[in-house]
CSV table of C-alpha atoms and ligand atoms in Angstrom, one decimal:
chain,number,residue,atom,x,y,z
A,1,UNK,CA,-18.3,-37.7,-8.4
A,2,UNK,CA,-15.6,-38.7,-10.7
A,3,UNK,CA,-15.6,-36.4,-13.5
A,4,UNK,CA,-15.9,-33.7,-9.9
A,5,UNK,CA,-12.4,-35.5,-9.1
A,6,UNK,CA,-11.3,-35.4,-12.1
A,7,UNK,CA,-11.7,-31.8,-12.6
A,8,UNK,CA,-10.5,-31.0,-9.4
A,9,UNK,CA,-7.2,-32.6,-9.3
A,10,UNK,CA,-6.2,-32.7,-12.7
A,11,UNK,CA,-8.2,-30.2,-14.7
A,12,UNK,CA,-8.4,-27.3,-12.5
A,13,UNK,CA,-4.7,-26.7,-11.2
A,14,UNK,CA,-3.3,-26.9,-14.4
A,15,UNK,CA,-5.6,-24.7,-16.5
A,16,UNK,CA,-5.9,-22.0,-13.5
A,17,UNK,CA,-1.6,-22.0,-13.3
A,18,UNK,CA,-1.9,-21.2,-17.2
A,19,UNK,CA,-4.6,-19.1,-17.5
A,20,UNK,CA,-3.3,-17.0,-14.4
A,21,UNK,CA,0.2,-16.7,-15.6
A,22,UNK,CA,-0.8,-15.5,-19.2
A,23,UNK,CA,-3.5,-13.3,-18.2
A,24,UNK,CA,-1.5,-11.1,-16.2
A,25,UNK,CA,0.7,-10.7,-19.0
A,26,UNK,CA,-2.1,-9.8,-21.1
A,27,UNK,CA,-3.7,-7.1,-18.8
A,28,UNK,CA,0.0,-5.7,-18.6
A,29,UNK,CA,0.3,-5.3,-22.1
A,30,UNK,CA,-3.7,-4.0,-22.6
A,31,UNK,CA,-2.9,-1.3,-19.6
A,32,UNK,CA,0.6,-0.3,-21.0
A,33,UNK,CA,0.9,2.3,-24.0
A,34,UNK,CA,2.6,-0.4,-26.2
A,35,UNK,CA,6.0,1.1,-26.3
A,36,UNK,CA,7.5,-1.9,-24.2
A,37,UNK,CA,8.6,-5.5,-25.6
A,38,UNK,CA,9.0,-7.9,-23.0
A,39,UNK,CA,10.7,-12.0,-22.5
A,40,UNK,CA,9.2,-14.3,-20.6
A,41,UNK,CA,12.8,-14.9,-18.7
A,42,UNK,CA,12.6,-11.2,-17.6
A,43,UNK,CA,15.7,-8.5,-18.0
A,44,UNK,CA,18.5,-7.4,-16.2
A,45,UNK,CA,16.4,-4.2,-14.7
A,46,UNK,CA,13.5,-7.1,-14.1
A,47,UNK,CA,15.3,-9.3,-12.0
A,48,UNK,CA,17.2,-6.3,-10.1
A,49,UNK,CA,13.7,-5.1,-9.0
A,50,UNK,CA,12.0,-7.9,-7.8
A,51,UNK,CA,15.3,-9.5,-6.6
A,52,UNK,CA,16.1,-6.4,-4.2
A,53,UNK,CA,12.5,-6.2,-3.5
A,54,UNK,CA,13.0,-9.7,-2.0
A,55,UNK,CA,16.2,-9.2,-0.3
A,56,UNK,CA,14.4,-5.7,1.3
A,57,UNK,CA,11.3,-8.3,2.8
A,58,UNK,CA,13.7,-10.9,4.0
A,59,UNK,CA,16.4,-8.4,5.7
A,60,UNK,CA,12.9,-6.6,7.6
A,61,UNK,CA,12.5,-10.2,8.7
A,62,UNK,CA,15.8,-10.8,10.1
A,63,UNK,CA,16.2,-7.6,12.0
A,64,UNK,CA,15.8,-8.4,15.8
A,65,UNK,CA,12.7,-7.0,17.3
A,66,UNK,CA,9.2,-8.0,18.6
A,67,UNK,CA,8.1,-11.0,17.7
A,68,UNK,CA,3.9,-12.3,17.8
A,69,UNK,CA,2.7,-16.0,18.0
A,70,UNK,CA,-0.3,-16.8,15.9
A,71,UNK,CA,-3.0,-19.2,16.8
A,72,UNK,CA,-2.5,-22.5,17.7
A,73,UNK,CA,-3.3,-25.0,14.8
A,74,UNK,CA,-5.5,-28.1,15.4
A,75,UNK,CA,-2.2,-30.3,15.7
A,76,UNK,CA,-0.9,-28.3,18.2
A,77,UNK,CA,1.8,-26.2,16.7
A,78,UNK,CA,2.4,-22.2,16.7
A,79,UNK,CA,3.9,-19.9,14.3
A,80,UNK,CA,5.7,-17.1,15.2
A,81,UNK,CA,5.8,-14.1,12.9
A,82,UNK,CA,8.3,-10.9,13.2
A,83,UNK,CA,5.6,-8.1,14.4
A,84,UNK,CA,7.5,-4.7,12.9
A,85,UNK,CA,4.9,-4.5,10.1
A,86,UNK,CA,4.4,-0.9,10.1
A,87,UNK,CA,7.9,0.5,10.9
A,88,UNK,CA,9.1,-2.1,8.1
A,89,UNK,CA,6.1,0.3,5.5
A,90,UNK,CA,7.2,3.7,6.9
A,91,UNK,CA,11.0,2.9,6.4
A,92,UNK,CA,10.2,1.4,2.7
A,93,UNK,CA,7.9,3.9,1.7
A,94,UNK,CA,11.0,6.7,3.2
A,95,UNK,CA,13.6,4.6,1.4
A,96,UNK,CA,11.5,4.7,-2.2
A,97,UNK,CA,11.0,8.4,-1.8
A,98,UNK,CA,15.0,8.8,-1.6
A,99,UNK,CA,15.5,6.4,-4.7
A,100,UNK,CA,13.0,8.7,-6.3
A,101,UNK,CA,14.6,11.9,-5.5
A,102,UNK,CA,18.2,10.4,-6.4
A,103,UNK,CA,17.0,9.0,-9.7
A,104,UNK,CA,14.0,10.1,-11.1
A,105,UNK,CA,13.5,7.7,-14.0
A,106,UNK,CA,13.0,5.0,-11.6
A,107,UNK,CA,9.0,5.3,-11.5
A,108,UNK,CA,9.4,5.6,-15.4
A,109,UNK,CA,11.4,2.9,-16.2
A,110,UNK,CA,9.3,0.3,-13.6
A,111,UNK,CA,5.9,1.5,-15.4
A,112,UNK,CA,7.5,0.8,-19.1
A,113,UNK,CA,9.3,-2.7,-17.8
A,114,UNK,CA,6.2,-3.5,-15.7
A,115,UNK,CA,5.9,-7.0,-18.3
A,116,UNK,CA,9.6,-7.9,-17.6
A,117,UNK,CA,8.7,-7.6,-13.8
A,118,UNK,CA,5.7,-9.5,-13.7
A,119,UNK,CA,7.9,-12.7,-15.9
A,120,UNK,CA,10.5,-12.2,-13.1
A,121,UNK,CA,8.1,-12.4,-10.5
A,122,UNK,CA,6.2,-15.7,-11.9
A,123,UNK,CA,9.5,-17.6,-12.1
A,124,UNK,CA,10.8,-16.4,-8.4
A,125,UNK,CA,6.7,-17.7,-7.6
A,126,UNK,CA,7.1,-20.6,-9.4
A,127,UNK,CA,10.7,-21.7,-7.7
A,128,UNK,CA,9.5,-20.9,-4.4
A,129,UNK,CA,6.2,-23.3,-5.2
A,130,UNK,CA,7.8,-26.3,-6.4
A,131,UNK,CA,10.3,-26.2,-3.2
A,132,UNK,CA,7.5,-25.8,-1.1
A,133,UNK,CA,6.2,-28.7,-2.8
A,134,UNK,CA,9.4,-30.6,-2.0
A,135,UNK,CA,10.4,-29.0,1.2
A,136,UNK,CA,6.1,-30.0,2.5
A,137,UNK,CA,7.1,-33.8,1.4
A,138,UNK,CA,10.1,-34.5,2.3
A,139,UNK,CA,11.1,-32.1,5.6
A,140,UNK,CA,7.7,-30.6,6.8
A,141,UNK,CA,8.4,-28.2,9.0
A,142,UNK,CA,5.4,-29.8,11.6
A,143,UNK,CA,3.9,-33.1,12.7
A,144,UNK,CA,0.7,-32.8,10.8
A,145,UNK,CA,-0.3,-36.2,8.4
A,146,UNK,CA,-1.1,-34.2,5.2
A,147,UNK,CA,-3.7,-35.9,3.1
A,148,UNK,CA,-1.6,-37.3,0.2
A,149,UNK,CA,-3.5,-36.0,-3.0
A,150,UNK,CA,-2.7,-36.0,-6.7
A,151,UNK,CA,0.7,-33.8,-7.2
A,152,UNK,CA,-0.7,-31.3,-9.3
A,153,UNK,CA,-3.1,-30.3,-7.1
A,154,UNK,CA,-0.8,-30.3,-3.8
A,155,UNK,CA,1.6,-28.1,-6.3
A,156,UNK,CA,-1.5,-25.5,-6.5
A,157,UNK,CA,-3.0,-26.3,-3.1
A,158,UNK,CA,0.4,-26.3,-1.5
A,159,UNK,CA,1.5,-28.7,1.2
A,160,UNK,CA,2.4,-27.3,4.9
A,161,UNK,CA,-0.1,-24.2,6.3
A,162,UNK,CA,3.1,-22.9,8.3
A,163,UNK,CA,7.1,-23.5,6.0
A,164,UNK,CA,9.6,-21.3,7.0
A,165,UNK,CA,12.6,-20.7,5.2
A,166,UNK,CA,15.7,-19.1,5.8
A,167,UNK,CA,14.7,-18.3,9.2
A,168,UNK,CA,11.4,-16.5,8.2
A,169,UNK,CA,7.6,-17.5,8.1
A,170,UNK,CA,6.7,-18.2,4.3
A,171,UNK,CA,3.7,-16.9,4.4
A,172,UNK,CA,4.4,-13.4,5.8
A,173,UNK,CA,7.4,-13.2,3.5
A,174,UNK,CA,5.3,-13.1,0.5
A,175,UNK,CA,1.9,-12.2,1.4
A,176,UNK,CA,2.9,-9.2,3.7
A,177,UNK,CA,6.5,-8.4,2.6
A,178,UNK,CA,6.9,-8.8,-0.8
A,179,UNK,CA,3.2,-8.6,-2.1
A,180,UNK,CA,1.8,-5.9,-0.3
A,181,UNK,CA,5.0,-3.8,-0.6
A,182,UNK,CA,5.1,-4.4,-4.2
A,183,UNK,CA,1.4,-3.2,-4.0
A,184,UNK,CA,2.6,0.2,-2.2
A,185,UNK,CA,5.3,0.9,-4.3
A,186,UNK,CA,3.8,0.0,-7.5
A,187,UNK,CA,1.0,2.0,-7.0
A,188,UNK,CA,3.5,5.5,-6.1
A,189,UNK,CA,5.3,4.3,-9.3
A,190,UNK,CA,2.6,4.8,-11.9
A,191,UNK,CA,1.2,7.6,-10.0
A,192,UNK,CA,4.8,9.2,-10.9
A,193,UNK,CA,5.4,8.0,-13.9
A,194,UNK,CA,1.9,9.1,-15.2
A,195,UNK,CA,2.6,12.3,-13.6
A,196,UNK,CA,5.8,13.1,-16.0
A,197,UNK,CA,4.0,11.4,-18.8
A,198,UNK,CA,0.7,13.6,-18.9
A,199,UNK,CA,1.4,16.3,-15.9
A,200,UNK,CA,-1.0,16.1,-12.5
A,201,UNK,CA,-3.7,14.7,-12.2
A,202,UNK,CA,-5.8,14.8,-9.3
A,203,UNK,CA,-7.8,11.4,-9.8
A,204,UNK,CA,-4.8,9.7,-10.2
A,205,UNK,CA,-3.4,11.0,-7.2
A,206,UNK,CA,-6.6,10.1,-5.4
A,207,UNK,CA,-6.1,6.5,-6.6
A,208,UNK,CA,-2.8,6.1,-5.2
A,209,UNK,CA,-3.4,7.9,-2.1
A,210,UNK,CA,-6.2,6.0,-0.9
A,211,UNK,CA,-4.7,2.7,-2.0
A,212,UNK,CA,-1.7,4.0,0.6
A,213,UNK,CA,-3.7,5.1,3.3
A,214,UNK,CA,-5.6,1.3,3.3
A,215,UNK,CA,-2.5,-0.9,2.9
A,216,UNK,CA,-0.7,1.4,5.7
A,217,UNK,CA,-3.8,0.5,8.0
A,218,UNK,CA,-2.8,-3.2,6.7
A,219,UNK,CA,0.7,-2.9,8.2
A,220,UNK,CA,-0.3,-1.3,11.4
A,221,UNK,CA,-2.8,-4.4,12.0
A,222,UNK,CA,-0.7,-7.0,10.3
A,223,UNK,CA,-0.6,-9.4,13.2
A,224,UNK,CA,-4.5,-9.6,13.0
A,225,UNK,CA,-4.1,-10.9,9.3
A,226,UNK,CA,-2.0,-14.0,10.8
A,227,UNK,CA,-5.6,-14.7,12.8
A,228,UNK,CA,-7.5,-14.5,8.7
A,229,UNK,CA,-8.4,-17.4,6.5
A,230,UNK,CA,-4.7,-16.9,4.4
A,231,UNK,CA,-3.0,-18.1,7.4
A,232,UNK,CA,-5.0,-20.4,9.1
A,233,UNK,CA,-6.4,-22.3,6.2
A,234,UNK,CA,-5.0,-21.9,3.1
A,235,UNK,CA,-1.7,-23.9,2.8
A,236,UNK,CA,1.6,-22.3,1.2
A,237,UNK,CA,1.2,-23.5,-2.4
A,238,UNK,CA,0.6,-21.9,-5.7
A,239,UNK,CA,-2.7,-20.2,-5.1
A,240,UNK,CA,-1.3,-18.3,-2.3
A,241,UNK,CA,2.0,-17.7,-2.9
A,242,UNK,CA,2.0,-16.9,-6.8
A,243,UNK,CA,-1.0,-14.6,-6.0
A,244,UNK,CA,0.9,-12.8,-3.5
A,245,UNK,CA,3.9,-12.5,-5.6
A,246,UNK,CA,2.7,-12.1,-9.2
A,247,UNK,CA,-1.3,-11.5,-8.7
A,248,UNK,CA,-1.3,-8.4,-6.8
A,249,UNK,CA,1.3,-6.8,-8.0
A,250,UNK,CA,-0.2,-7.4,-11.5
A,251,UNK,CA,-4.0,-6.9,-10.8
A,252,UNK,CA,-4.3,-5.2,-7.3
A,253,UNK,CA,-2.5,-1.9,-8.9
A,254,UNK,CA,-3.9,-2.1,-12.1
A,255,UNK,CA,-6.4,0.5,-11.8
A,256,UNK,CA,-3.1,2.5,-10.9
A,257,UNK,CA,-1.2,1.1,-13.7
A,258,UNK,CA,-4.3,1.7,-16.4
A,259,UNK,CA,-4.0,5.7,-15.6
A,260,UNK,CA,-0.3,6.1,-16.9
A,261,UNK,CA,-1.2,5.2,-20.5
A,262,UNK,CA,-4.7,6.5,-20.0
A,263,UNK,CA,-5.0,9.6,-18.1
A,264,UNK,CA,-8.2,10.1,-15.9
A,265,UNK,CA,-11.2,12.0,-17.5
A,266,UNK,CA,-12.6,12.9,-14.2
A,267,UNK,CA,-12.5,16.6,-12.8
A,268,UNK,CA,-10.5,17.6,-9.9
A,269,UNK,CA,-13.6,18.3,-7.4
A,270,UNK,CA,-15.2,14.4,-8.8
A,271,UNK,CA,-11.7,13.0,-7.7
A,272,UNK,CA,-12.1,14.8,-4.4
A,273,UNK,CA,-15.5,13.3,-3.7
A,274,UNK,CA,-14.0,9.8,-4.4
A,275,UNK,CA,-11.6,10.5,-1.7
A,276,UNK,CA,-14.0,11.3,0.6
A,277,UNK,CA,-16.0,8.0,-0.4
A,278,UNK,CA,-13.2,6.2,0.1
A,279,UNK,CA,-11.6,7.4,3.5
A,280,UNK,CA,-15.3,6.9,4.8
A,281,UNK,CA,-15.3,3.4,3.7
A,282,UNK,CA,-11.8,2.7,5.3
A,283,UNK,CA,-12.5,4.4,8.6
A,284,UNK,CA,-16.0,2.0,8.8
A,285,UNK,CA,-13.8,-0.6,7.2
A,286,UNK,CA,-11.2,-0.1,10.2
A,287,UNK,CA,-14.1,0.5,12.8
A,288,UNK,CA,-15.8,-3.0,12.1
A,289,UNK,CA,-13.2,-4.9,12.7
A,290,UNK,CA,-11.6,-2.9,15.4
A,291,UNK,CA,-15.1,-3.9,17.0
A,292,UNK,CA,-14.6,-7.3,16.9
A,293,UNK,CA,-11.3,-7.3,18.5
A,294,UNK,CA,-12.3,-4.9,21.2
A,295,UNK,CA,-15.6,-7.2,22.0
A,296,UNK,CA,-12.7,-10.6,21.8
A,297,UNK,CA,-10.1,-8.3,23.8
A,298,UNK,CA,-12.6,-7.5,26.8
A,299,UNK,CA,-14.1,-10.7,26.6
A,300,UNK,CA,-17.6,-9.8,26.0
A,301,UNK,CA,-17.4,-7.3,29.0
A,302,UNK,CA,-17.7,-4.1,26.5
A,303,UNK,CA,-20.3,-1.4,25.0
A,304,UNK,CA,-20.4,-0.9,21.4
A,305,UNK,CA,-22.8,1.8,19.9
A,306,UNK,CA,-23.5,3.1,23.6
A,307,UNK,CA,-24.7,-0.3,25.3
A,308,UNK,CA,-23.7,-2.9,26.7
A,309,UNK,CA,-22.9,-5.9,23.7
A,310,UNK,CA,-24.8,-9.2,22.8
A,311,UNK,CA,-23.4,-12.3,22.2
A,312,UNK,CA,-23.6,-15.7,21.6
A,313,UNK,CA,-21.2,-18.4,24.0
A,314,UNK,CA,-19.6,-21.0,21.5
A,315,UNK,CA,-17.4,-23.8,22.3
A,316,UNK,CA,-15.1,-25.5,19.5
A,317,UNK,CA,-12.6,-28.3,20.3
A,318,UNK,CA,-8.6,-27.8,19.8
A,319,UNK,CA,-5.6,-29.4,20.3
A,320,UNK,CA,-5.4,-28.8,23.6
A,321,UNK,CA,-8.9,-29.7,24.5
A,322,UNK,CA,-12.4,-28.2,24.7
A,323,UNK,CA,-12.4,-24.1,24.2
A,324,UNK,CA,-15.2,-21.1,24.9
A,325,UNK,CA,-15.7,-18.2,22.6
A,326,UNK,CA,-18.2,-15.8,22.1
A,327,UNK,CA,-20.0,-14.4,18.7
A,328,UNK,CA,-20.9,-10.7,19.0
A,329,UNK,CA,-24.5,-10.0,17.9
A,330,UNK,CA,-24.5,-6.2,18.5
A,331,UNK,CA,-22.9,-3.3,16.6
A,332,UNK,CA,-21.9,-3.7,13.6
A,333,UNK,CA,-21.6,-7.6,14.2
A,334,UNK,CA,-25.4,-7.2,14.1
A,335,UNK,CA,-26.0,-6.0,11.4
A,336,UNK,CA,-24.6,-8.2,9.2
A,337,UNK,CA,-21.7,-11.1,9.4
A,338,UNK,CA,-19.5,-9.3,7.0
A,339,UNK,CA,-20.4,-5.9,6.5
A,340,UNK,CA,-16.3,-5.6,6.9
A,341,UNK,CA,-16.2,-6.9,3.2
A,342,UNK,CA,-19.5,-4.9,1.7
A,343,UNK,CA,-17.0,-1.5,3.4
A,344,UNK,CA,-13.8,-3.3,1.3
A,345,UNK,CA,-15.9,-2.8,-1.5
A,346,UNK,CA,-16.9,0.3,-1.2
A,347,UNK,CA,-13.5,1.4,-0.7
A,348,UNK,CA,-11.7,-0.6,-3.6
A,349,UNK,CA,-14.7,0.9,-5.9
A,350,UNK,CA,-13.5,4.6,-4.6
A,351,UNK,CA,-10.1,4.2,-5.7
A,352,UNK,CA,-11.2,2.7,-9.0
A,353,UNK,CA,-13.7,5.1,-10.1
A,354,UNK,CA,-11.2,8.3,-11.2
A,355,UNK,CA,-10.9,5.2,-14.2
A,356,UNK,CA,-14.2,6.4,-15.4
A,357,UNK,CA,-15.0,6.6,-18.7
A,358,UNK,CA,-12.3,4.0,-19.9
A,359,UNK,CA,-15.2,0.8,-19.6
A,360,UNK,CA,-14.0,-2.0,-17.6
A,361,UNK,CA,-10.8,-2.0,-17.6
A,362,UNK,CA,-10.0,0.4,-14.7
A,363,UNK,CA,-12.6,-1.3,-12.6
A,364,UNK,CA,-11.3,-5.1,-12.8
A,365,UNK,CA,-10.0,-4.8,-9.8
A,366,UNK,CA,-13.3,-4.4,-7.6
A,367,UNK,CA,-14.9,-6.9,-9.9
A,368,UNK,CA,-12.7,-9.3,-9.0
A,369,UNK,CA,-12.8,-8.2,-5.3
A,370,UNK,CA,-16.5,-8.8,-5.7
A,371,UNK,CA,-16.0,-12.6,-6.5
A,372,UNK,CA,-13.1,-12.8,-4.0
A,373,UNK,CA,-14.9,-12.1,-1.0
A,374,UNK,CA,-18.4,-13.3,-1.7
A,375,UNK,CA,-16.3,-16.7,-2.1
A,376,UNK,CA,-14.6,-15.8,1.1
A,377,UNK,CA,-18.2,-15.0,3.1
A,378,UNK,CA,-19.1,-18.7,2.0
A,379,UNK,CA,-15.7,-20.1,2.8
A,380,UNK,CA,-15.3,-18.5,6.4
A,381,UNK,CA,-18.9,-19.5,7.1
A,382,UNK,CA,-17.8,-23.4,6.5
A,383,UNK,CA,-14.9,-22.8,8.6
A,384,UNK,CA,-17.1,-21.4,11.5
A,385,UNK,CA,-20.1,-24.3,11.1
A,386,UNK,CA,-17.4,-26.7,11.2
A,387,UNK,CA,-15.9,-24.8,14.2
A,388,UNK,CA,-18.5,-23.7,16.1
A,389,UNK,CA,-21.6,-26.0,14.9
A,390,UNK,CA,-25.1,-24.9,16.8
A,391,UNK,CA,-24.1,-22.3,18.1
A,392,UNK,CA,-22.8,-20.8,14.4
A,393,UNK,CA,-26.5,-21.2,13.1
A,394,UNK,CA,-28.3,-19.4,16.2
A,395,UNK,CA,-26.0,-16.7,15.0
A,396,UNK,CA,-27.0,-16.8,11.7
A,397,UNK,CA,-30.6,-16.7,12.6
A,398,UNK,CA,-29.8,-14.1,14.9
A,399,UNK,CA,-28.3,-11.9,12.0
A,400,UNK,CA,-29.5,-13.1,8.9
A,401,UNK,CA,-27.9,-11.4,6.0
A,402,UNK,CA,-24.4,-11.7,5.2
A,403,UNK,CA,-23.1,-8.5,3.8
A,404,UNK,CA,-26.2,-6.3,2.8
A,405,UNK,CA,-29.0,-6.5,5.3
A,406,UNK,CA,-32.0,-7.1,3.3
A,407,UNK,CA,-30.2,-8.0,0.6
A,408,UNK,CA,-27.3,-10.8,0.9
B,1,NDP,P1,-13.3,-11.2,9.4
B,1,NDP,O1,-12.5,-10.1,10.0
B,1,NDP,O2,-14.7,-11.0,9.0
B,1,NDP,O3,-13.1,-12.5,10.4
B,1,NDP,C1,-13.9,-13.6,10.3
B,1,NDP,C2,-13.7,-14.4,11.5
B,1,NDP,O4,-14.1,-13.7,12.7
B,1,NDP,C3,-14.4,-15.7,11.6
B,1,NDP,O5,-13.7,-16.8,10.9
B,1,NDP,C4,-14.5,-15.9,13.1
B,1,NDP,O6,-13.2,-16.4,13.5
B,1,NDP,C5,-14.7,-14.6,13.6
B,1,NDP,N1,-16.1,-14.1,13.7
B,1,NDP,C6,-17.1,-14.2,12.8
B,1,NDP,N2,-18.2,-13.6,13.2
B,1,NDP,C7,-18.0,-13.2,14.5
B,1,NDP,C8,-18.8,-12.6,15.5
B,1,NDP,N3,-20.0,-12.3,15.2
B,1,NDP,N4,-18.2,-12.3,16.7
B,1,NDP,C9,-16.9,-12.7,16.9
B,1,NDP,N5,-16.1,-13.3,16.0
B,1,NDP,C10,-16.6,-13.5,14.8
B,1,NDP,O7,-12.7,-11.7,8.0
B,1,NDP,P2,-11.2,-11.7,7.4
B,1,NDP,O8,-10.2,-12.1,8.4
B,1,NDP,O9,-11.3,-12.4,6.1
B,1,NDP,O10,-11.0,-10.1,7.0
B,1,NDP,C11,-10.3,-9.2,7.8
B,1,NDP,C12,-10.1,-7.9,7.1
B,1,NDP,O11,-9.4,-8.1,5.9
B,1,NDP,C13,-11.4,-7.3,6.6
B,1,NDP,O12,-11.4,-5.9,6.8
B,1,NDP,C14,-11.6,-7.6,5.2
B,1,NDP,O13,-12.3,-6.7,4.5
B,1,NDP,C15,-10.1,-7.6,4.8
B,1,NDP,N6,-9.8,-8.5,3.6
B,1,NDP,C16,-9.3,-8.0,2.4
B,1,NDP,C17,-9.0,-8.8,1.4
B,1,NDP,C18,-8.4,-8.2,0.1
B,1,NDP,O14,-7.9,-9.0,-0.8
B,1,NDP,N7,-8.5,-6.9,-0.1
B,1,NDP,C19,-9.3,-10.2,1.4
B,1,NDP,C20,-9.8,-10.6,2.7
B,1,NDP,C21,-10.1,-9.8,3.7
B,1,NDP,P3,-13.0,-17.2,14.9
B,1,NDP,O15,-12.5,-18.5,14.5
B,1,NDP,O16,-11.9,-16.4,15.6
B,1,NDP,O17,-14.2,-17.2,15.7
């Protein structure tokens, strides 16, 4: 149990806050074509980037409009999040397009100074994690006792699971606003930039274009995401925050970035058939878990797949007392618990596969999906036990497999 501790508190944090920051350096460089030089303090054109990339999040923050509570937490306090996620990607996505068409080495010049952006973005993550750490000691923002633990780990773990700052939710500042939109334009960058480097190509189009098409569906739903595990369990800290803001820029394009220096092998018509993989496995993706919130928004009083649903009633204490819910054993629910995440993979696989030909590299993305979520099946799972106790495990039996039926 002590060398556990050990590892845990004082061995783990600091090697993963190493090995994270240098590898993404070293896939950058791998994926580029070696022209580049880069400093760890980033560049004038670096800083500009992420910078107004920041200031473009935070202003689509402050703008008036609708606003969405999120759930309760157990000690009783709710976060409120600005709900203009999609307007906020349409306008962005407009806005890049009009950059583009103004200056056209923009998509050039971010491919060849991707190193410079990624050192800009680790020392904005690593600011904004070490004032979380200070602001989640000294002025949380709510009444919750947090567990006092060694400081390495609460830097890497994070403190409060709610900080604002400047007048904006932490969280949705740089998992939604600046890490996904980093994603989106990233992604149209190198499919650009690859494009004036080695002319069209149609796999690398397919790439970016389904990469658009899934993180579009993210905005539209982005107030479900303030119901997912992100929000509601993990704290704002290092392993959230630096891998919205340096991780997926870095590795959640890279099959995008990969192409520029290495052009895709695949035909046109192969590229077409990966598109078509991939918008299937989006639409089911989109179709699983719009069945789940249609089942929780009708309150069990729904068809799904042309009868009437199943379920199982669940109770689960919160702050405010005792609370019902139901788990949905029909449709797609029944089939497995997360066949949601098996679709994610099919779809993350689609847009890596015009990489063919070029080993692994193209594919790291997926792989690392792969390990992501099956964590994350084993980690919501704890989360529901502890939640939802008996009634969780007649479920399970109920539905057996977690993301291939007869498989896992
Ligand atoms: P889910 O959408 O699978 O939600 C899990 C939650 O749903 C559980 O915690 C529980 O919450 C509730 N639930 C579980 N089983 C049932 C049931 N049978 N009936 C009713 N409610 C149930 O997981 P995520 O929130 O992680 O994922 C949401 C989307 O985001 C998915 O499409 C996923 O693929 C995607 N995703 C993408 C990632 C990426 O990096 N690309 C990472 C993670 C997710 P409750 O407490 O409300 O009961």
């Amino acid at each position: 149990m002590a060398v556990y501790s050990v590892l845990r508190y004082y061995v783990g944090p600091p090697v993963m806050v190493v090995t994270t920051c240098v590898g993404v350096q070293y896939l950058a460089q791998v994926g580029g074509d070696g022209t580049n030089s880069w400093s760890m303090l980033g560049d004038a054109h670096s800083w500009t980037v992420v910078l107004f990339t920041l200031l473009w999040a935070l202003l689509s923050l402050w703008v008036p409009g609708k606003v969405f509570s999120g759930p309760q937490t157990h000690f009783g306090y709710t976060p409120v999040y600005k709900a203009n996620g999609f307007q906020f990607f349409l306008v962005s996505l407009a806005a890049f397009f009009l950059l583009v068409t103004c200056y056209p080495y923009v998509s050039r010049d971010i491919f060849h100074n991707f190193q410079n952006i990624l050192a800009s973005c680790n020392i904005l993550a690593f600011v904004l994690c070490i004032y979380l750490l200070v602001k989640g000691k000294k002025w949380p923002e709510s009444t919750e006792a947090i567990e006092s633990k060694p400081l390495l780990y609460e830097f890497y773990r994070g403190m409060e699971l709610h900080p604002r700052l400047l007048g904006v939710d932490v969280k949705q500042l740089t998992n939604c606003r600046f890490g996904l939109l980093a994603w989106e334009l990233l992604v149209v960058s190198f499919f650009l930039a690859g494009w004036e480097k080695n002319g069209f190509s149609m796999g690398h189009l397919v790439c970016a274009t389904l990469q658009t098409i899934y993180l579009g569906k993210f905005f539209w739903w982005e107030t479900g995401y303030f119901n997912t595990l992100d929000i509601i369990l993990d704290r704002a800290g290092y392993y959230i925050c630096w891998g919205c803001l340096v991780f997926v820029p870095s590795l959640y394009t890279y099959s995008s970035y990969y192409l520029v220096a290495h052009p895709p092998q695949v035909s046109a018509s192969t590229a077409t058939l990966f598109f078509i993989l991939g918008v299937c496995a989006i639409l089911l993706n989109y179709r699983i878990d719009w069945e789940k919130e249609h089942f929780r928004a009708h309150d069990g009083k729904c068809s799904l797949w042309g009868r009437p649903v199943t379920y199982i009633e669940a109770q689960y204490k919160s702050a405010t007392g005792h609370k019902y819910s139901k788990l949905l054993t029909s449709g797609s629910w029944g089939v497995a618990r997360h066949l949601n995440y098996t679709l994610e993979l099919l779809l993350s696989l689609a847009w890596c596969l015009p990489g063919l030909g070029y080993g692994v590299w193209p594919f790291l993305y997926v792989i690392f999906l792969t390990v992501l979520l099956v964590h994350r099946v084993f980690r919501d799972e704890e989360k529901c036990r502890a939640k939802y106790g008996s009634a969780w495990d007649k479920y399970c039996k109920e539905v057996p497999y977690r993301m291939i039926p007869r498989v896992f």
